[in-house]
Amino acid sequence: MFRILRKEELAPSIKLIDVHAPMVARKARPGQFVVVRVREEGERIPLTIADWKPNSGIVTIVFQEVGVTSLKLGELEEGDQLQDLLGPLGQPTHIDKFGTVVCVPGGVGIAPLFPIARALQEQGNMVITCMGARSQNLLFWVDRMRSVSDEVLISTDDGSFGFHGFTTDLLKQVISRGTKINMVFTAGPAIMMKKVAEVTALAGIPTIASLNAMMVDGTGMCGVCRVMVDGKTRFTCVDGPDFDAHKVDFDHLLSRLAVYKAEEKAALDLYLKRRGVK
Amino acid sequence: MSPVEFKRIPVREQSPQERVKNFQEVALGYNEEEAVAEAKRCLQCKNPPCRSGCPVNIDIPKFIKHIAEREFMEAIRELKRWNNLPAICGRVCPQERQCEQPCVMGKRGDPINIGKLERFAADWELEHGVEIPSLPEPVGKKVAVVGAGPAGLTVAGNLARAGIQVTLFEALHKEGGVLVYGIPEFRLPKKIVAAEADYVKRLGVEVKLDVLVGRTITIDDLFGEGYEAVFLGTGAGLPLLLNIPGENLNGVFSANEYLIRSNLMKAYLFPEFDTPTKRGKKVAVIGAGDVSMDCARTALRLGAEKSMIIYRRSFEEMPARREEYHHAAEEGVEFHWLTAPVRILEDSGNVAGLECVRMQLGEPDASGRRKPIPIDGSNFEIEADIVVIAIGTTPNPLVTMTTPGLKMSPHGTLVVDKKTGKTTRPGVFAGGDVISGGATVISAMGEGKIAVENILKYLEAKW
C-alpha cells in the first residue's frame, strides 16, 4: 500500500498528491509514468509523474478528475493509502543539449512537462515554455514552470489570463520572431498535441509528444495503448510514451481514447447518483 | 479383489446451457465417494508409466493409493512433496498427454483420471485446513524470484522449503501471473490461485507486488542488496499481432487484453468493478489454442450471440487441449477451420467483420504440422463486432534489455542451459514461458524445479 503524505488542489478538479513510494522515487526519470489502482475493485490507470524526491521516497502525481477512477482518487485524503502504484514505467524522455527548446504543455499536461523542462534546462538548453489552459482558474504551476524556463508565455482559451488563444498560437509567435528552435516537447490533450505537431511540421522543428493512451497493465502485456507511429504499431507503455510527433497518427489515438466513452459515462452517472444518495 | 473397472467415474459439470450464463467453474470435481471409487481403479503398477509422464515426477500411484484408502491427508502430503500447487495443476495440466497418456488402464479402457484425483486431494485440504510442513533452519542465503506465476511460485516455495530466504517480486497487483490474468475463472477459480499463493507465502516467502523488475529495480540492484541468486520466471506476456490491415480498429483486442480485463480486472462485474470491457454480439477469435478457447468461451459469458474460432489449419493441427475444444463446442462456439483473416473490416473506426481466405493443407512445415496455403480467389467475409487475436505471445524483453549479460534467442526467449536453468549471466537462472516462449503451467513448474536444484548447488559452491 502507498500512503498519501500530502494533497493539494491545484485548480478546480486538478489535484496533486505526494505518495510514499521509495522504490519508484529512486528510479523515476523525466517523462515516465506510474499505473495506479485506487481500491480493490478499481481499474488500473496511467498517471504521469510530476516530480519525485529520492531521499524522502516521495512521488508526486498530478491528475484531473474526469471519470470514476480519478474522482475516487481525488476523494482520498492525506494519510489514506493507494491500493497499488507501479512504476516508473515507460522510456524516460531523451534529454540532451539540443540548444533552444520549446515546451508546450496544455491543461494537466503541465505536470509531466515540468520535470522534462527542468532536466532540459539543467542540461544547458535555453528553455521557452508556451503553456496554456482553458481558463485562468485551470492554470497551475506557472511559478514552477518559470523556475525551470528562460521564458514563459501563457495563453487561455477564453482570454481570462495571458494571451487569448491556444498554446499553438504562442508557439507560432515564438517561431515567427525568428528564434532558432532545435526541439519542441509537448504534453496535454491529444487534440492539442496534434495541432502542435502540425505547426512544427510546417516549421521543420523536430517534436516529441508524450502520448496519453489508455492502458491496463502498463507493462507491455495488453496492447490497449497501441498507437500508429510511422505506419507501425507501437505500444505507448513500453515503446513510449514519447514519440516523434510528426509520425504519430493522432486521429487514430483520438479514436482509441474514445472507445469506452459510453461505459465511462454510465459508470460516472452511477457513481454520481450513489454519491448523491450518500 | 474387485473386477477391473474400465470406465472412468464421470466428473460432474455445470450443464452447457447453465454455465454459459455464469463465470463459475465448469468442472465440479469429485466428491469423496467418487474419488475413492476412481482411485480404486488404479492398478498400482510396480513400474508406473504415469510417473515418467509427469514433468515434476509426482509419485502418482502412491497418492492415489492413499485416496483409495480414504487417507486424504496422506494423499495431499504426498502430492506436496513434489508439487506446491496441486489444486492448480489438477485443473489446468494437460494430463491426457502427460501422466494419463501412458496409463496402463488406457490400453483397454479409460486411463485413471489422475488430474481430477489430484484436484480432489488438493481441494479436500483447502476445505479442511492447509498444513504447513516443518521448515529447515534458515541457511542464511537470500534469493530473489522474479514473477509470481507458475514457475516463480514453484521456485519460491521449493527454495523456502530448503531454508533459503526468498523474496518474490511481481509486477501486477496479484500473485499468479497467467493463472490470474490469463486463465478464466470458469476454468481456474481465482480463490484457488490465491489459496495456493498463500501456501507459498506461509512457507516463508516474502511477496512484493507492484514491482516491475527492470524498471522499479534492476537485477544489478538485487545483487547489490545481497541477493546471491536470481530466478527469472517473467513469462511470455507480449502479445503477437497479425500485422494485417485494420488491426488497430476499435474492437480489436489482443487475447491478453480481452482476458486481463475479464479475469484480472473482473470487467464482467462492471460497473461494480471499475474496469469496462466490450460485450460484443458477434465475436471472432483468431487462433485455436487453449487461450483462444478461453477467449471464445469468455465472449459467450459476456453475452455474445455468436462466438467463433477462426483457424487457418484444421481440427487435427489445433493446439488446444481436446477437453478445452470439447467444452467450447458444447457451449456453442462455432469453428471455422482452414480459414485465415486477411483484413479486418471497418465501420467508422469500429470493427465490422473479417475478410478471410480459405486455406488448404500442403506439406508439413518446420513445426511438423501441414502448412496452410491460401486458395486464390476464395475470399469471403465474416460479420463480427469484436475480433480477438489469440495467436500466441513472446517474452517481455524488459528484463533482458535492462540486465547486462543476459542473452536472448532470435525468438525473444531467454537463452538458458535446459539441464540447469542457468542463463548466460552467473547467478541468474530462468524457467517457464520466458525460456520456452509459451508452454504449459506444469512444464514451467518442471523447469522451476530444475532451476531450484541448481540454485541450491550454486549457493552451496559459494558457501
Short mmCIF file of N, CA and C in Angstrom, two decimals, chain A residues 134-274:
data_model
loop_
_atom_site.label_atom_id
_atom_site.label_comp_id
_atom_site.label_asym_id
_atom_site.label_seq_id
_atom_site.Cartn_x
_atom_site.Cartn_y
_atom_site.Cartn_z
N ARG A 134 -7.68 26.08 -20.42
CA ARG A 134 -8.94 26.60 -20.96
C ARG A 134 -9.24 27.97 -20.37
N SER A 135 -8.93 28.09 -19.06
CA SER A 135 -9.29 29.32 -18.37
C SER A 135 -8.29 29.58 -17.24
N GLN A 136 -8.26 30.78 -16.72
CA GLN A 136 -7.26 31.15 -15.72
C GLN A 136 -7.29 30.22 -14.50
N ASN A 137 -8.51 29.86 -14.06
CA ASN A 137 -8.59 29.05 -12.83
C ASN A 137 -8.06 27.63 -13.03
N LEU A 138 -7.85 27.23 -14.26
CA LEU A 138 -7.31 25.89 -14.51
C LEU A 138 -5.79 25.91 -14.73
N LEU A 139 -5.23 27.08 -14.70
CA LEU A 139 -3.77 27.20 -14.85
C LEU A 139 -3.10 26.91 -13.51
N PHE A 140 -2.05 26.11 -13.54
CA PHE A 140 -1.32 25.87 -12.29
C PHE A 140 0.17 25.79 -12.61
N TRP A 141 0.97 25.88 -11.58
CA TRP A 141 2.42 25.72 -11.67
C TRP A 141 3.08 26.73 -12.62
N VAL A 142 2.49 27.92 -12.74
CA VAL A 142 3.13 28.95 -13.57
C VAL A 142 4.50 29.28 -12.98
N ASP A 143 4.54 29.43 -11.65
CA ASP A 143 5.83 29.77 -11.00
C ASP A 143 6.85 28.66 -11.16
N ARG A 144 6.37 27.43 -11.00
CA ARG A 144 7.32 26.31 -11.14
C ARG A 144 7.87 26.25 -12.56
N MET A 145 7.00 26.47 -13.55
CA MET A 145 7.49 26.45 -14.94
C MET A 145 8.46 27.61 -15.17
N ARG A 146 8.17 28.76 -14.53
CA ARG A 146 9.09 29.92 -14.67
C ARG A 146 10.45 29.56 -14.08
N SER A 147 10.43 28.77 -12.99
CA SER A 147 11.69 28.45 -12.30
C SER A 147 12.59 27.55 -13.14
N VAL A 148 12.01 26.88 -14.15
CA VAL A 148 12.84 25.98 -14.97
C VAL A 148 12.87 26.41 -16.44
N SER A 149 12.36 27.61 -16.72
CA SER A 149 12.34 28.10 -18.10
C SER A 149 13.04 29.45 -18.17
N ASP A 150 13.60 29.73 -19.33
CA ASP A 150 14.20 31.04 -19.53
C ASP A 150 13.13 32.06 -19.90
N GLU A 151 12.03 31.57 -20.44
CA GLU A 151 10.93 32.45 -20.81
C GLU A 151 9.64 31.65 -20.76
N VAL A 152 8.58 32.28 -20.25
CA VAL A 152 7.29 31.58 -20.19
C VAL A 152 6.23 32.44 -20.86
N LEU A 153 5.52 31.84 -21.82
CA LEU A 153 4.38 32.52 -22.44
C LEU A 153 3.11 31.76 -22.03
N ILE A 154 2.04 32.52 -21.79
CA ILE A 154 0.84 31.88 -21.26
C ILE A 154 -0.38 32.25 -22.10
N SER A 155 -1.23 31.25 -22.33
CA SER A 155 -2.49 31.53 -23.04
C SER A 155 -3.65 30.90 -22.31
N THR A 156 -4.83 31.47 -22.49
CA THR A 156 -6.06 30.79 -22.05
C THR A 156 -7.04 30.82 -23.22
N ASP A 157 -7.81 29.74 -23.33
CA ASP A 157 -8.76 29.64 -24.45
C ASP A 157 -9.77 30.79 -24.39
N ASP A 158 -10.15 31.19 -23.15
CA ASP A 158 -11.20 32.20 -23.01
C ASP A 158 -10.64 33.61 -22.78
N GLY A 159 -9.31 33.71 -22.77
CA GLY A 159 -8.71 35.05 -22.63
C GLY A 159 -8.72 35.58 -21.21
N SER A 160 -9.07 34.73 -20.24
CA SER A 160 -9.15 35.23 -18.85
C SER A 160 -7.77 35.52 -18.27
N PHE A 161 -6.73 35.00 -18.88
CA PHE A 161 -5.37 35.29 -18.43
C PHE A 161 -4.42 35.12 -19.60
N GLY A 162 -3.44 36.01 -19.67
CA GLY A 162 -2.44 35.89 -20.73
C GLY A 162 -3.03 36.09 -22.12
N PHE A 163 -2.42 35.44 -23.07
CA PHE A 163 -2.86 35.58 -24.45
C PHE A 163 -4.20 34.87 -24.65
N HIS A 164 -5.12 35.53 -25.36
CA HIS A 164 -6.43 34.94 -25.65
C HIS A 164 -6.29 34.02 -26.87
N GLY A 165 -6.14 32.72 -26.61
CA GLY A 165 -5.97 31.78 -27.72
C GLY A 165 -5.38 30.49 -27.20
N PHE A 166 -4.69 29.81 -28.09
CA PHE A 166 -4.19 28.47 -27.76
C PHE A 166 -2.66 28.46 -27.64
N THR A 167 -2.16 27.36 -27.08
CA THR A 167 -0.71 27.22 -26.95
C THR A 167 -0.04 27.22 -28.33
N THR A 168 -0.78 26.73 -29.32
CA THR A 168 -0.20 26.71 -30.68
C THR A 168 0.02 28.13 -31.18
N ASP A 169 -0.86 29.06 -30.75
CA ASP A 169 -0.67 30.46 -31.15
C ASP A 169 0.62 31.00 -30.54
N LEU A 170 0.87 30.63 -29.26
CA LEU A 170 2.10 31.08 -28.60
C LEU A 170 3.32 30.51 -29.33
N LEU A 171 3.21 29.24 -29.67
CA LEU A 171 4.31 28.56 -30.36
C LEU A 171 4.60 29.26 -31.70
N LYS A 172 3.52 29.58 -32.41
CA LYS A 172 3.69 30.29 -33.71
C LYS A 172 4.37 31.63 -33.50
N GLN A 173 4.01 32.32 -32.39
CA GLN A 173 4.64 33.61 -32.10
C GLN A 173 6.16 33.44 -31.94
N VAL A 174 6.53 32.42 -31.18
CA VAL A 174 7.96 32.19 -30.92
C VAL A 174 8.68 31.87 -32.25
N ILE A 175 8.02 31.04 -33.05
CA ILE A 175 8.62 30.67 -34.34
C ILE A 175 8.76 31.91 -35.22
N SER A 176 7.70 32.76 -35.24
CA SER A 176 7.69 33.89 -36.18
C SER A 176 8.69 34.97 -35.79
N ARG A 177 9.10 34.98 -34.52
CA ARG A 177 10.07 36.02 -34.19
C ARG A 177 11.50 35.60 -34.58
N GLY A 178 11.61 34.46 -35.23
CA GLY A 178 12.89 34.10 -35.85
C GLY A 178 13.85 33.36 -34.95
N THR A 179 13.38 33.05 -33.72
CA THR A 179 14.25 32.27 -32.83
C THR A 179 14.52 30.91 -33.47
N LYS A 180 15.78 30.51 -33.48
CA LYS A 180 16.11 29.18 -34.00
C LYS A 180 15.72 28.16 -32.92
N ILE A 181 14.73 27.33 -33.22
CA ILE A 181 14.27 26.33 -32.24
C ILE A 181 14.79 24.96 -32.67
N ASN A 182 15.48 24.29 -31.76
CA ASN A 182 16.06 22.98 -32.11
C ASN A 182 15.11 21.82 -31.84
N MET A 183 14.21 22.03 -30.87
CA MET A 183 13.37 20.90 -30.46
C MET A 183 12.13 21.41 -29.74
N VAL A 184 11.02 20.70 -29.96
CA VAL A 184 9.79 21.03 -29.23
C VAL A 184 9.32 19.79 -28.47
N PHE A 185 8.90 19.99 -27.23
CA PHE A 185 8.31 18.91 -26.42
C PHE A 185 6.88 19.30 -26.08
N THR A 186 5.95 18.39 -26.26
CA THR A 186 4.56 18.73 -25.95
C THR A 186 3.86 17.62 -25.17
N ALA A 187 3.00 18.05 -24.25
CA ALA A 187 2.18 17.11 -23.47
C ALA A 187 0.87 17.79 -23.15
N GLY A 188 -0.21 17.03 -23.22
CA GLY A 188 -1.53 17.61 -22.95
C GLY A 188 -2.58 16.85 -23.72
N PRO A 189 -3.73 17.48 -23.95
CA PRO A 189 -4.79 16.79 -24.69
C PRO A 189 -4.29 16.36 -26.08
N ALA A 190 -4.73 15.19 -26.54
CA ALA A 190 -4.26 14.66 -27.83
C ALA A 190 -4.53 15.63 -28.96
N ILE A 191 -5.66 16.31 -28.89
CA ILE A 191 -6.00 17.22 -29.98
C ILE A 191 -5.02 18.40 -30.03
N MET A 192 -4.59 18.85 -28.84
CA MET A 192 -3.61 19.94 -28.80
C MET A 192 -2.26 19.47 -29.35
N MET A 193 -1.84 18.27 -28.95
CA MET A 193 -0.55 17.76 -29.44
C MET A 193 -0.58 17.60 -30.96
N LYS A 194 -1.75 17.21 -31.46
CA LYS A 194 -1.89 17.08 -32.92
C LYS A 194 -1.64 18.43 -33.60
N LYS A 195 -2.24 19.48 -33.02
CA LYS A 195 -2.10 20.83 -33.60
C LYS A 195 -0.65 21.32 -33.48
N VAL A 196 -0.03 21.02 -32.35
CA VAL A 196 1.36 21.41 -32.16
C VAL A 196 2.23 20.75 -33.23
N ALA A 197 1.96 19.45 -33.46
CA ALA A 197 2.74 18.72 -34.46
C ALA A 197 2.55 19.32 -35.85
N GLU A 198 1.34 19.78 -36.13
CA GLU A 198 1.08 20.41 -37.44
C GLU A 198 1.90 21.68 -37.60
N VAL A 199 1.93 22.48 -36.52
CA VAL A 199 2.67 23.74 -36.57
C VAL A 199 4.17 23.48 -36.76
N THR A 200 4.71 22.55 -35.98
CA THR A 200 6.16 22.34 -36.04
C THR A 200 6.58 21.58 -37.29
N ALA A 201 5.66 20.79 -37.86
CA ALA A 201 5.98 20.09 -39.10
C ALA A 201 6.21 21.12 -40.21
N LEU A 202 5.32 22.13 -40.23
CA LEU A 202 5.44 23.21 -41.23
C LEU A 202 6.75 23.96 -41.06
N ALA A 203 7.13 24.17 -39.77
CA ALA A 203 8.35 24.93 -39.49
C ALA A 203 9.60 24.05 -39.52
N GLY A 204 9.40 22.74 -39.68
CA GLY A 204 10.54 21.82 -39.74
C GLY A 204 11.29 21.67 -38.42
N ILE A 205 10.55 21.68 -37.30
CA ILE A 205 11.20 21.54 -35.99
C ILE A 205 10.89 20.15 -35.41
N PRO A 206 11.94 19.39 -35.11
CA PRO A 206 11.69 18.07 -34.52
C PRO A 206 10.86 18.21 -33.24
N THR A 207 9.88 17.30 -33.07
CA THR A 207 8.93 17.44 -31.96
C THR A 207 8.65 16.10 -31.29
N ILE A 208 8.71 16.11 -29.98
CA ILE A 208 8.41 14.92 -29.20
C ILE A 208 7.09 15.14 -28.47
N ALA A 209 6.17 14.18 -28.63
CA ALA A 209 4.90 14.25 -27.92
C ALA A 209 4.85 13.13 -26.89
N SER A 210 4.41 13.47 -25.69
CA SER A 210 4.22 12.47 -24.64
C SER A 210 2.76 12.02 -24.70
N LEU A 211 2.54 10.82 -25.20
CA LEU A 211 1.16 10.39 -25.51
C LEU A 211 0.43 9.89 -24.26
N ASN A 212 -0.87 10.09 -24.29
CA ASN A 212 -1.71 9.78 -23.13
C ASN A 212 -2.71 8.67 -23.46
N ALA A 213 -2.21 7.57 -24.03
CA ALA A 213 -3.11 6.47 -24.42
C ALA A 213 -3.70 5.79 -23.18
N MET A 214 -4.81 5.10 -23.38
CA MET A 214 -5.37 4.28 -22.30
C MET A 214 -4.46 3.08 -22.07
N MET A 215 -4.43 2.59 -20.85
CA MET A 215 -3.62 1.40 -20.55
C MET A 215 -4.35 0.54 -19.53
N VAL A 216 -3.96 -0.72 -19.46
CA VAL A 216 -4.43 -1.55 -18.35
C VAL A 216 -3.22 -1.96 -17.52
N ASP A 217 -2.40 -2.89 -18.02
CA ASP A 217 -1.29 -3.32 -17.16
C ASP A 217 -0.13 -2.32 -17.17
N GLY A 218 0.12 -1.68 -18.30
CA GLY A 218 1.20 -0.68 -18.36
C GLY A 218 2.59 -1.27 -18.53
N THR A 219 2.66 -2.58 -18.76
CA THR A 219 3.98 -3.23 -18.85
C THR A 219 4.21 -3.94 -20.18
N GLY A 220 3.34 -3.69 -21.16
CA GLY A 220 3.54 -4.29 -22.48
C GLY A 220 2.72 -5.53 -22.73
N MET A 221 1.79 -5.83 -21.83
CA MET A 221 1.05 -7.08 -21.98
C MET A 221 -0.23 -6.97 -22.78
N CYS A 222 -1.02 -5.93 -22.54
CA CYS A 222 -2.38 -5.96 -23.10
C CYS A 222 -2.46 -5.33 -24.48
N GLY A 223 -1.66 -4.32 -24.75
CA GLY A 223 -1.70 -3.71 -26.08
C GLY A 223 -2.83 -2.72 -26.29
N VAL A 224 -3.56 -2.37 -25.23
CA VAL A 224 -4.66 -1.41 -25.41
C VAL A 224 -4.10 -0.03 -25.78
N CYS A 225 -2.85 0.23 -25.41
CA CYS A 225 -2.25 1.55 -25.65
C CYS A 225 -1.59 1.63 -27.02
N ARG A 226 -1.90 0.70 -27.93
CA ARG A 226 -1.16 0.73 -29.19
C ARG A 226 -1.52 1.96 -30.03
N VAL A 227 -0.48 2.50 -30.60
CA VAL A 227 -0.62 3.70 -31.42
C VAL A 227 0.08 3.44 -32.75
N MET A 228 -0.28 4.22 -33.73
CA MET A 228 0.36 4.10 -35.04
C MET A 228 1.41 5.19 -35.15
N VAL A 229 2.66 4.77 -35.29
CA VAL A 229 3.75 5.72 -35.44
C VAL A 229 4.51 5.34 -36.71
N ASP A 230 4.54 6.24 -37.64
CA ASP A 230 5.20 5.97 -38.92
C ASP A 230 4.63 4.70 -39.57
N GLY A 231 3.32 4.53 -39.43
CA GLY A 231 2.64 3.38 -40.04
C GLY A 231 2.83 2.07 -39.31
N LYS A 232 3.58 2.11 -38.20
CA LYS A 232 3.80 0.86 -37.46
C LYS A 232 3.09 0.90 -36.12
N THR A 233 2.70 -0.28 -35.64
CA THR A 233 2.05 -0.37 -34.34
C THR A 233 3.10 -0.32 -33.24
N ARG A 234 2.92 0.60 -32.31
CA ARG A 234 3.83 0.70 -31.17
C ARG A 234 3.00 0.72 -29.89
N PHE A 235 3.60 0.23 -28.79
CA PHE A 235 2.90 0.26 -27.51
C PHE A 235 3.37 1.49 -26.73
N THR A 236 2.43 2.36 -26.38
CA THR A 236 2.79 3.58 -25.65
C THR A 236 3.49 3.25 -24.33
N CYS A 237 3.06 2.17 -23.67
CA CYS A 237 3.57 1.87 -22.33
C CYS A 237 5.03 1.47 -22.32
N VAL A 238 5.48 0.71 -23.29
CA VAL A 238 6.88 0.27 -23.28
C VAL A 238 7.75 0.91 -24.36
N ASP A 239 7.15 1.25 -25.50
CA ASP A 239 7.93 1.91 -26.56
C ASP A 239 7.94 3.42 -26.34
N GLY A 240 6.92 3.93 -25.64
CA GLY A 240 6.76 5.36 -25.39
C GLY A 240 6.96 5.65 -23.93
N PRO A 241 6.30 6.66 -23.39
CA PRO A 241 5.20 7.42 -24.02
C PRO A 241 5.66 8.50 -25.01
N ASP A 242 6.97 8.76 -25.10
CA ASP A 242 7.43 9.79 -26.04
C ASP A 242 7.57 9.22 -27.45
N PHE A 243 7.02 9.94 -28.41
CA PHE A 243 7.21 9.55 -29.81
C PHE A 243 7.44 10.79 -30.66
N ASP A 244 8.01 10.58 -31.83
CA ASP A 244 8.16 11.64 -32.82
C ASP A 244 6.76 12.10 -33.23
N ALA A 245 6.42 13.30 -32.82
CA ALA A 245 5.05 13.80 -33.01
C ALA A 245 4.65 13.87 -34.48
N HIS A 246 5.63 14.02 -35.34
CA HIS A 246 5.30 14.15 -36.77
C HIS A 246 4.93 12.80 -37.39
N LYS A 247 5.23 11.73 -36.67
CA LYS A 247 4.93 10.40 -37.21
C LYS A 247 3.75 9.72 -36.52
N VAL A 248 3.21 10.39 -35.49
CA VAL A 248 2.10 9.80 -34.74
C VAL A 248 0.79 10.03 -35.49
N ASP A 249 -0.03 8.99 -35.59
CA ASP A 249 -1.37 9.14 -36.15
C ASP A 249 -2.31 9.58 -35.03
N PHE A 250 -2.44 10.91 -34.87
CA PHE A 250 -3.22 11.44 -33.75
C PHE A 250 -4.71 11.14 -33.89
N ASP A 251 -5.22 11.08 -35.12
CA ASP A 251 -6.65 10.78 -35.28
C ASP A 251 -6.96 9.39 -34.76
N HIS A 252 -6.02 8.48 -35.02
CA HIS A 252 -6.19 7.13 -34.50
C HIS A 252 -6.15 7.12 -32.98
N LEU A 253 -5.20 7.87 -32.40
CA LEU A 253 -5.12 7.97 -30.94
C LEU A 253 -6.42 8.53 -30.37
N LEU A 254 -6.92 9.60 -31.00
CA LEU A 254 -8.16 10.22 -30.53
C LEU A 254 -9.31 9.24 -30.57
N SER A 255 -9.35 8.45 -31.65
CA SER A 255 -10.44 7.49 -31.79
C SER A 255 -10.34 6.40 -30.72
N ARG A 256 -9.11 5.95 -30.44
CA ARG A 256 -8.95 4.91 -29.41
C ARG A 256 -9.25 5.43 -28.01
N LEU A 257 -8.96 6.71 -27.79
CA LEU A 257 -9.24 7.28 -26.46
C LEU A 257 -10.74 7.30 -26.16
N ALA A 258 -11.54 7.24 -27.23
CA ALA A 258 -12.99 7.34 -27.05
C ALA A 258 -13.70 5.99 -27.02
N VAL A 259 -12.93 4.89 -27.05
CA VAL A 259 -13.54 3.56 -27.18
C VAL A 259 -14.55 3.28 -26.06
N TYR A 260 -14.19 3.64 -24.85
CA TYR A 260 -15.06 3.29 -23.71
C TYR A 260 -15.92 4.45 -23.22
N LYS A 261 -16.13 5.43 -24.10
CA LYS A 261 -16.88 6.63 -23.72
C LYS A 261 -18.25 6.27 -23.11
N ALA A 262 -18.98 5.38 -23.75
CA ALA A 262 -20.32 5.05 -23.28
C ALA A 262 -20.25 4.38 -21.90
N GLU A 263 -19.32 3.44 -21.75
CA GLU A 263 -19.17 2.75 -20.47
C GLU A 263 -18.74 3.73 -19.38
N GLU A 264 -17.79 4.62 -19.74
CA GLU A 264 -17.30 5.59 -18.76
C GLU A 264 -18.43 6.50 -18.29
N LYS A 265 -19.27 6.90 -19.23
CA LYS A 265 -20.40 7.78 -18.91
C LYS A 265 -21.38 7.07 -17.98
N ALA A 266 -21.69 5.81 -18.30
CA ALA A 266 -22.63 5.04 -17.48
C ALA A 266 -22.09 4.87 -16.06
N ALA A 267 -20.80 4.57 -15.97
CA ALA A 267 -20.19 4.36 -14.66
C ALA A 267 -20.18 5.67 -13.87
N LEU A 268 -19.92 6.76 -14.58
CA LEU A 268 -19.88 8.06 -13.92
C LEU A 268 -21.26 8.44 -13.39
N ASP A 269 -22.29 8.23 -14.21
CA ASP A 269 -23.66 8.55 -13.79
C ASP A 269 -24.02 7.75 -12.54
N LEU A 270 -23.68 6.46 -12.56
CA LEU A 270 -24.00 5.60 -11.41
C LEU A 270 -23.26 6.08 -10.16
N TYR A 271 -22.00 6.44 -10.36
CA TYR A 271 -21.17 6.90 -9.25
C TYR A 271 -21.74 8.18 -8.65
N LEU A 272 -22.09 9.12 -9.53
CA LEU A 272 -22.60 10.41 -9.05
C LEU A 272 -23.95 10.23 -8.35
N LYS A 273 -24.75 9.31 -8.88
CA LYS A 273 -26.05 9.02 -8.28
C LYS A 273 -25.86 8.47 -6.87
N ARG A 274 -24.95 7.49 -6.76
CA ARG A 274 -24.70 6.87 -5.46
C ARG A 274 -24.11 7.87 -4.47
#
